[in-house]
CSV table of C-alpha atoms in Angstrom, one decimal:
chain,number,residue,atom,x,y,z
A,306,UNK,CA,-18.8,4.6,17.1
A,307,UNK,CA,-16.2,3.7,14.3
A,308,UNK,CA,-12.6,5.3,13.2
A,309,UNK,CA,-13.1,6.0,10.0
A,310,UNK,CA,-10.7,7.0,7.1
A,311,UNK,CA,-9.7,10.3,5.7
A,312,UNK,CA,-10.4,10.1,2.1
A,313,UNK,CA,-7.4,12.4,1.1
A,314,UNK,CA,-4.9,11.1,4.2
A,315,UNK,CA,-5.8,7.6,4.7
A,316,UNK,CA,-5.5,8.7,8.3
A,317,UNK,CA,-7.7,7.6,11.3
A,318,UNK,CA,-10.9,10.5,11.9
A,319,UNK,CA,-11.8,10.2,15.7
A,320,UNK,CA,-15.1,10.8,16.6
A,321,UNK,CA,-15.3,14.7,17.1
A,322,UNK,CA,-13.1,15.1,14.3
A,323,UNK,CA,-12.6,16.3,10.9
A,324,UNK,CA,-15.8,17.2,8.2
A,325,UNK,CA,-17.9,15.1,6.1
A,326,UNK,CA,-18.7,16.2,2.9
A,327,UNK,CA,-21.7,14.7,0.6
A,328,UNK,CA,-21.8,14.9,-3.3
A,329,UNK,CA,-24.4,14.9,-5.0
A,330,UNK,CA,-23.6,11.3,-6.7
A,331,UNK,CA,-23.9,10.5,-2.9
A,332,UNK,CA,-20.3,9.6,-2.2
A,333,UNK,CA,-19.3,10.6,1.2
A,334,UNK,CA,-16.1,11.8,1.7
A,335,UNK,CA,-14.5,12.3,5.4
A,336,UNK,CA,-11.7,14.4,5.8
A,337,UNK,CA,-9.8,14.2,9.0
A,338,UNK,CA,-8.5,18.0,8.8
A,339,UNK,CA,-9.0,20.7,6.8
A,340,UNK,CA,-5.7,20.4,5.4
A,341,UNK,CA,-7.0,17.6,3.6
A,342,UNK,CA,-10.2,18.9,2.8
A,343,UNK,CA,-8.6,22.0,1.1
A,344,UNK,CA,-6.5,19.7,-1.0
A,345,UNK,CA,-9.8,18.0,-2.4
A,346,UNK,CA,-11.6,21.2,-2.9
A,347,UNK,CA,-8.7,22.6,-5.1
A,348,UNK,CA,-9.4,19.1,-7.0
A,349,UNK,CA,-5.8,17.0,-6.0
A,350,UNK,CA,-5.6,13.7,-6.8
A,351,UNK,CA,-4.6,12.0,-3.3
A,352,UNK,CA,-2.4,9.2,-5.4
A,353,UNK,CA,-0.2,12.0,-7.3
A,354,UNK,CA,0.5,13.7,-3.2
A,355,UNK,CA,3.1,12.8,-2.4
A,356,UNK,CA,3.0,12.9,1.6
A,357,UNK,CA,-0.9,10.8,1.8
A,358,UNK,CA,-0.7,6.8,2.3
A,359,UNK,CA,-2.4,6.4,-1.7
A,360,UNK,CA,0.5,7.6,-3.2
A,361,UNK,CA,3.3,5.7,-0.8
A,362,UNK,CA,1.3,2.0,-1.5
A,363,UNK,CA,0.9,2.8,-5.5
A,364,UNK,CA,4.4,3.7,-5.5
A,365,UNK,CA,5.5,0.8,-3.9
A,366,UNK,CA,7.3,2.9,-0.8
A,367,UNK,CA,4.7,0.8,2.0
A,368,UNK,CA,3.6,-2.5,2.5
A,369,UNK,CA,0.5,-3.3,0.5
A,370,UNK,CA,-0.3,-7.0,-0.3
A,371,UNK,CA,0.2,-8.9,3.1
A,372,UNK,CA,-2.1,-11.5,5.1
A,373,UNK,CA,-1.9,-8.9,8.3
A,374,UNK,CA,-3.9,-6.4,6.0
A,375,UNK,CA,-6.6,-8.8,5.1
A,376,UNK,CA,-8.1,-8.5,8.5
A,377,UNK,CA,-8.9,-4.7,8.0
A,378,UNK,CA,-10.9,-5.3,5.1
A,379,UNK,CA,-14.5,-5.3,4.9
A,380,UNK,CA,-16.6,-8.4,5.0
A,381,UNK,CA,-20.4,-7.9,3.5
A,382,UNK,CA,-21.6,-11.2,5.5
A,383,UNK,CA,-23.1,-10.6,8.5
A,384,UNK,CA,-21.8,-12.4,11.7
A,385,UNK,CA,-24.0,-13.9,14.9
A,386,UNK,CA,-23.1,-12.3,18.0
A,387,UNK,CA,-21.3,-14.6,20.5
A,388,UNK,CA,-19.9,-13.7,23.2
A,389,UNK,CA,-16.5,-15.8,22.7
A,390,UNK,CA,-16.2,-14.5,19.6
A,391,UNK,CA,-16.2,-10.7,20.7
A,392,UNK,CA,-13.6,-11.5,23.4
A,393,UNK,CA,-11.2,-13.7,21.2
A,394,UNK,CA,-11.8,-11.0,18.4
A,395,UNK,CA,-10.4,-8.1,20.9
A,396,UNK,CA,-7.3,-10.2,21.7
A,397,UNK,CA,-6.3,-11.1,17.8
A,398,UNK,CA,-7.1,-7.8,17.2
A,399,UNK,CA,-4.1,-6.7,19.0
A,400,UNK,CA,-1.9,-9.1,18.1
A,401,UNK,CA,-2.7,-8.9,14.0
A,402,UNK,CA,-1.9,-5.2,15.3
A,403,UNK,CA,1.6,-6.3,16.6
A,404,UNK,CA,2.3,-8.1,13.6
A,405,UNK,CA,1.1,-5.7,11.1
A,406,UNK,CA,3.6,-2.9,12.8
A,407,UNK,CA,6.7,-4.9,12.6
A,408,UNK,CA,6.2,-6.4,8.8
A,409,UNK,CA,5.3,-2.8,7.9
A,410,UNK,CA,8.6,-1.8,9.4
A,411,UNK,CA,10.5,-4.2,8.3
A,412,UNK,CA,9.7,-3.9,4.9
A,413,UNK,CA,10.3,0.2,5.2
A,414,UNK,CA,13.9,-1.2,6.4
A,415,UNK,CA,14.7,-3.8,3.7
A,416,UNK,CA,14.0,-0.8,1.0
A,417,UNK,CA,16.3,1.7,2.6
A,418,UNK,CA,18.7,-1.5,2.8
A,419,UNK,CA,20.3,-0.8,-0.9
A,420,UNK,CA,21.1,2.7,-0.1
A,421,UNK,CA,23.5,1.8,2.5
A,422,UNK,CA,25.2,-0.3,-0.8
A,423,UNK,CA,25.3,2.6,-2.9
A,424,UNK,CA,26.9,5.0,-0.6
A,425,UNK,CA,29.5,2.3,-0.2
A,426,UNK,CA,30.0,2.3,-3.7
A,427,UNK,CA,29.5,5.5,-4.5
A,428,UNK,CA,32.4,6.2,-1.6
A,429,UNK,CA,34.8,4.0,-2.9
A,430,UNK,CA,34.0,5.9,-6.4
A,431,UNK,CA,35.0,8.8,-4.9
A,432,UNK,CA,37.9,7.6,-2.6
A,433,UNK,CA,39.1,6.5,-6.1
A,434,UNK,CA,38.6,9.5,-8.0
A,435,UNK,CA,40.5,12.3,-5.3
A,436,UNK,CA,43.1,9.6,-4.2
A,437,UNK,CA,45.5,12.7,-4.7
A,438,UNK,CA,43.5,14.3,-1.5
A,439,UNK,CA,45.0,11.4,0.4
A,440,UNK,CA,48.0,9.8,-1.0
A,441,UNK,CA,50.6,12.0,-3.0
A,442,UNK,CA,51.0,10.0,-6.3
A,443,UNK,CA,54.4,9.6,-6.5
A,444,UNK,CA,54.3,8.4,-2.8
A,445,UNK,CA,54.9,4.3,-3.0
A,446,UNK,CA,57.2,4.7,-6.5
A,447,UNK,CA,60.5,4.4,-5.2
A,448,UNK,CA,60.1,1.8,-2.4
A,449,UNK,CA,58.2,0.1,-5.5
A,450,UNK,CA,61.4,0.4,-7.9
A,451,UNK,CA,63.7,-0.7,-4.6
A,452,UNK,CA,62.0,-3.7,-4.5
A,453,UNK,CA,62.3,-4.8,-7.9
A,454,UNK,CA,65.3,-4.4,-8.2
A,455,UNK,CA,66.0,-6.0,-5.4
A,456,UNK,CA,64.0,-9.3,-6.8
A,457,UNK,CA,66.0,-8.3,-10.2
A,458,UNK,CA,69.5,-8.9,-8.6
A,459,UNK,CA,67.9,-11.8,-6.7
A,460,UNK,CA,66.9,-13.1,-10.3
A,461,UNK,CA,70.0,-12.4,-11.5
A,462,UNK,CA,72.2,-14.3,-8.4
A,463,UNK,CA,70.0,-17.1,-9.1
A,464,UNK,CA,70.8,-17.5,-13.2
A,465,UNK,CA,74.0,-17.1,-12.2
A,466,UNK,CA,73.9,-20.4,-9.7
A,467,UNK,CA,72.1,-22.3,-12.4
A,468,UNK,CA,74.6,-21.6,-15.0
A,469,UNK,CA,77.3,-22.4,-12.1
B,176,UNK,CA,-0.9,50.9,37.5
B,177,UNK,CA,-0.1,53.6,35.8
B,178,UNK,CA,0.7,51.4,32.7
B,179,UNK,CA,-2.0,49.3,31.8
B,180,UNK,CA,-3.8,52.7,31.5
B,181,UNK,CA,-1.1,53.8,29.2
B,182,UNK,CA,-0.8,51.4,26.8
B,183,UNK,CA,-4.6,51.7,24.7
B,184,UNK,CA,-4.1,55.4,24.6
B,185,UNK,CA,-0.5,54.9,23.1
B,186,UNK,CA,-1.9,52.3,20.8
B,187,UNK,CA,-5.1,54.8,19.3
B,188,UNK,CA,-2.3,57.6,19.1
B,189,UNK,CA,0.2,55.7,16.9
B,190,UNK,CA,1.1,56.5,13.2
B,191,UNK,CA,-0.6,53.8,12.1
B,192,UNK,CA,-4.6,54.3,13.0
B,193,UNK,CA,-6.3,50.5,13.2
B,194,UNK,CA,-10.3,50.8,12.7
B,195,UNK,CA,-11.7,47.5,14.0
B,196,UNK,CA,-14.8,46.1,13.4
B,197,UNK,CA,-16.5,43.0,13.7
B,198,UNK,CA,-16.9,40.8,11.1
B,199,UNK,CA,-19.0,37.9,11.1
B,200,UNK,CA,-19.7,35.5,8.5
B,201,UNK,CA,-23.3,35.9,7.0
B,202,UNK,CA,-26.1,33.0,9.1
B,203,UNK,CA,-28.2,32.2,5.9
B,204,UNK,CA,-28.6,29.0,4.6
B,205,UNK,CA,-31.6,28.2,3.0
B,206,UNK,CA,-33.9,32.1,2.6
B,207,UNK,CA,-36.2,33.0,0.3
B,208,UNK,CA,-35.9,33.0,-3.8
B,209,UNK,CA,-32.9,30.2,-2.9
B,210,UNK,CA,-33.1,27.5,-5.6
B,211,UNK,CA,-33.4,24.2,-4.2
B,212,UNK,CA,-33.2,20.4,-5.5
B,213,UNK,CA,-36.2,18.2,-4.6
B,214,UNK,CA,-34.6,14.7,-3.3
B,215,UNK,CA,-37.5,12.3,-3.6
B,216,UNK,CA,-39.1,10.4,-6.2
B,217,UNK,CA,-42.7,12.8,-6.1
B,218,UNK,CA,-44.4,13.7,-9.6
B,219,UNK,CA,-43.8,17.1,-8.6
B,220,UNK,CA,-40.4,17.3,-7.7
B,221,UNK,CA,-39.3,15.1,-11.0
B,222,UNK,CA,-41.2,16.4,-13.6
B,223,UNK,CA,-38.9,19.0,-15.7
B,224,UNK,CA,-40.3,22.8,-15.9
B,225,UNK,CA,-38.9,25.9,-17.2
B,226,UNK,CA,-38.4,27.4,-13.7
B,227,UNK,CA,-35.9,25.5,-10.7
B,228,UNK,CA,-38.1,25.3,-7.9
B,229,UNK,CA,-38.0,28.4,-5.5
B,230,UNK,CA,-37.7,29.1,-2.0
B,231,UNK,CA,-40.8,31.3,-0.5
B,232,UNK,CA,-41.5,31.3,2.4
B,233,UNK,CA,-39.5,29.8,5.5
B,234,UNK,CA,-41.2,29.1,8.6
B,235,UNK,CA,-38.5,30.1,11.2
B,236,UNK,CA,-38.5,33.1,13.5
B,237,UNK,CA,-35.3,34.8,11.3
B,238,UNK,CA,-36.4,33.4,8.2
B,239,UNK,CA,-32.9,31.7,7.6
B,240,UNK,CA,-33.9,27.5,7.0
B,241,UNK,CA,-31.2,25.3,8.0
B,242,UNK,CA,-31.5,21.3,8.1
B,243,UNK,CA,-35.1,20.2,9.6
B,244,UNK,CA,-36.8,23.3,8.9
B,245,UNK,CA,-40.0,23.9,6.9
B,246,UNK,CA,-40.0,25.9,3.7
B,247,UNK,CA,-42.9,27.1,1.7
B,248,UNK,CA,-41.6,26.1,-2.6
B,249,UNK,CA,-42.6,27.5,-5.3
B,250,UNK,CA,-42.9,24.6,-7.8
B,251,UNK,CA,-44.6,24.8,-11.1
B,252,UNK,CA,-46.6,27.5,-10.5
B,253,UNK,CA,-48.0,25.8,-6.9
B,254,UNK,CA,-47.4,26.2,-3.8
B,255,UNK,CA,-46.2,23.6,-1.9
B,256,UNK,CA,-44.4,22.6,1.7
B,257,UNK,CA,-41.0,20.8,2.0
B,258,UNK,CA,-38.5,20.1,4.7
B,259,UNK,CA,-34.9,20.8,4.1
B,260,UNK,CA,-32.5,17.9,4.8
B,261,UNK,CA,-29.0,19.3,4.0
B,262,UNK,CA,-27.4,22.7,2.5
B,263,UNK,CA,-24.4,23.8,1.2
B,264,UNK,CA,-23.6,25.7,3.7
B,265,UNK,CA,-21.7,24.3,6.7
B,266,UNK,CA,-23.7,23.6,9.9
B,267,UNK,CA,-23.2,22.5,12.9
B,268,UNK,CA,-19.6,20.4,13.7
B,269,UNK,CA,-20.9,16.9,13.4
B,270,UNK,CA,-23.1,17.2,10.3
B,271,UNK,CA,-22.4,16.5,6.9
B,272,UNK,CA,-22.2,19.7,4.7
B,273,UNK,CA,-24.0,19.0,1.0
B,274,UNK,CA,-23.2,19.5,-2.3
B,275,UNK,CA,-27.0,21.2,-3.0
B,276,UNK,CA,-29.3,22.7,-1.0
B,277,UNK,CA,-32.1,19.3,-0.5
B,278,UNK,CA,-35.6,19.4,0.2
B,279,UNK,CA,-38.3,16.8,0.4
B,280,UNK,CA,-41.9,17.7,-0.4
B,281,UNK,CA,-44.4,17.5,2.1
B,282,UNK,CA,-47.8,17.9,3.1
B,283,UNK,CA,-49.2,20.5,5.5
B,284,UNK,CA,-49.4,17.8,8.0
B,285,UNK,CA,-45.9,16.6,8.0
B,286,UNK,CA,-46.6,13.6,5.3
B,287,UNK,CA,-44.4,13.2,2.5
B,288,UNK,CA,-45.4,13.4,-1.0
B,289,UNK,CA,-42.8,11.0,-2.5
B,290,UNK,CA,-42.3,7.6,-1.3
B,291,UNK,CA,-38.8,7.3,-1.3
B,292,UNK,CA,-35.6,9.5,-1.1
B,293,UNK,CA,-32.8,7.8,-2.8
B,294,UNK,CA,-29.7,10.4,-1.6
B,295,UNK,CA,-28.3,10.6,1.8
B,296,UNK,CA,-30.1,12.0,4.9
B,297,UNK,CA,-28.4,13.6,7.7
B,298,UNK,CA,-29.1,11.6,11.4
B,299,UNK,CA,-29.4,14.4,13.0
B,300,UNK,CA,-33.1,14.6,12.1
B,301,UNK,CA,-34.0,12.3,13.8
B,302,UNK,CA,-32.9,13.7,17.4
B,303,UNK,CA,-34.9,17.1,16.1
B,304,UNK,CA,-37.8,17.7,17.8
B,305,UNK,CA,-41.4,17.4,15.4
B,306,UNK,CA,-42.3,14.5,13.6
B,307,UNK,CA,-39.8,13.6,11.2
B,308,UNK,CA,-40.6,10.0,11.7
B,309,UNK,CA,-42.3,9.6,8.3
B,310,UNK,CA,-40.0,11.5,6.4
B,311,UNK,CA,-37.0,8.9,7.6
B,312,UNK,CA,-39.4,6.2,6.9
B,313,UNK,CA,-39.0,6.4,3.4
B,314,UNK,CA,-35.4,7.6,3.6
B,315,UNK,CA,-32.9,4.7,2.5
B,316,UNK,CA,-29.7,5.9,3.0
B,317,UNK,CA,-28.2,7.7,6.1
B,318,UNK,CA,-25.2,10.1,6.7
């Protein structure tokens, strides 16, 4: 028994599940629901939809060269059966598992990282542009002038001393 | 209790009369006159002739041939038995559906003519009951 891969989807196809077609160049194709097999038969190409896991890895939005997803891979060389090996296999099965979940995530995270930036940016952009929402624009202007001319006379006292 | 008896009669009577009837999708698969593509490597089935060889005869009780039956062909103006091993059409829930209707030659007691069948072969044949054995002998890939 074996989980096998939607062709369209990427997704898992449990046993019980899903249709296998054969063409005639004698590709097998499994489709894990007939969402996805509809898609194929009206000839879509699974790396230009944009919801299946083809198009998210060529377009960079998912995880895609990593050592976590070399253990998925297939291997053409035959292995002798031991029975340490099986048990030791189950265990770093689950752990690559672990791993693989948490560097997926965390590289989904650090790409919607920047677009907490932006909207920073792009709020102080706008904070900038409507300041007349917030702040009337003559508001500061006259304890502004005040003030300089309070440092003028202050300038002025002290010229005076100097020349004094 | 008076209601439930209501209810169908106010349905039939409504402005809107709804004829039902039962549709059911058509059980044929592999019948007679249906073209077919012969899978092994046999002189026969490989060697080109003006006509596609043609279903005949089809040795089921509702004459309807669906994977693991026998068929009678018509190839190259002979006669000759074959087995179907996949259809277009789709089957039951676990088997693969084709993209031709298959056949593999045979002889008339369950030998096969070619010697080897290069394109896929459901695994279902081999839970069928009659001797199939030979046939997934020479078979090299399975589905």
């Amino acid at each position: 028994m074996r989980i096998e891969k939607c062709y369209f989807c990427s997704g898992p196809v449990y046993p019980g599940h899903g249709v296998m077609f054969v063409r005639n160049d004698c590709k097998m194709f499994r489709f894990c629901k007939s969402k996805c097999h509809k898609n194929f038969k009206k000839k879509r190409n699974p790396r230009k939809t944009r919801w299946t896991k083809a198009f998210r890895k060529a377009a960079g939005k998912e995880l895609t060269v990593d050592n976590s997803l070399e253990f998925e891979k297939r291997r053409n060389i035959p292995v002798k059966y031991k029975r340490e090996l099986w048990d030791k296999t189950v265990e770093a099965m689950k752990k690559v598992e672990e791993i693989k979940v948490k560097r997926q995530a965390r590289f989904i995270m650090n790409r919607l990282k920047k677009a907490k930036q932006l909207e920073k940016e792009e709020a102080i952009n706008e904070v900038k542009k409507n300041i007349c929402l917030i702040k009337a624009p003559h508001a500061g202007k006259a304890k502004q002038l005040e003030d300089k001319m309070v440092q003028r006379l202050q300038e002025d006292v002290e010229m005076g001393d100097e020349d004094n | 209790m008076a209601f439930p008896r209501f209810s169908p009669l106010l349905a039939q009577t409504s402005a809107v009369f709804q004829r039902n009837f039962s549709v059911s999708a058509a059980a044929a698969a592999i019948q007679k006159m249906t073209r077919v593509r012969v899978v092994d490597n046999s002189s026969l089935g490989n060697t080109p002739y003006h006509r596609p060889p043609r279903v005949i005869h089809v040795y089921t009780k509702n004459s309807v041939g669906k994977v693991g039956d026998k068929v009678l062909l018509a190839i190259k103006g002979q006669k000759k038995k074959a087995l179907i091993v996949g259809h277009k059409m789709p089957g039951d829930r676990m088997t693969p559906r084709f993209d031709s209707n298959n056949v593999v030659l045979i002889e008339d007691n369950g030998n096969p003519t070619g010697t080897r069948i290069k394109v896929p072969i459901p695994t279902s044949l081999r839970q069928m009951e009659g001797d199939y054995s030979k046939v997934l002998a020479i078979a090299s890939t399975f589905v």
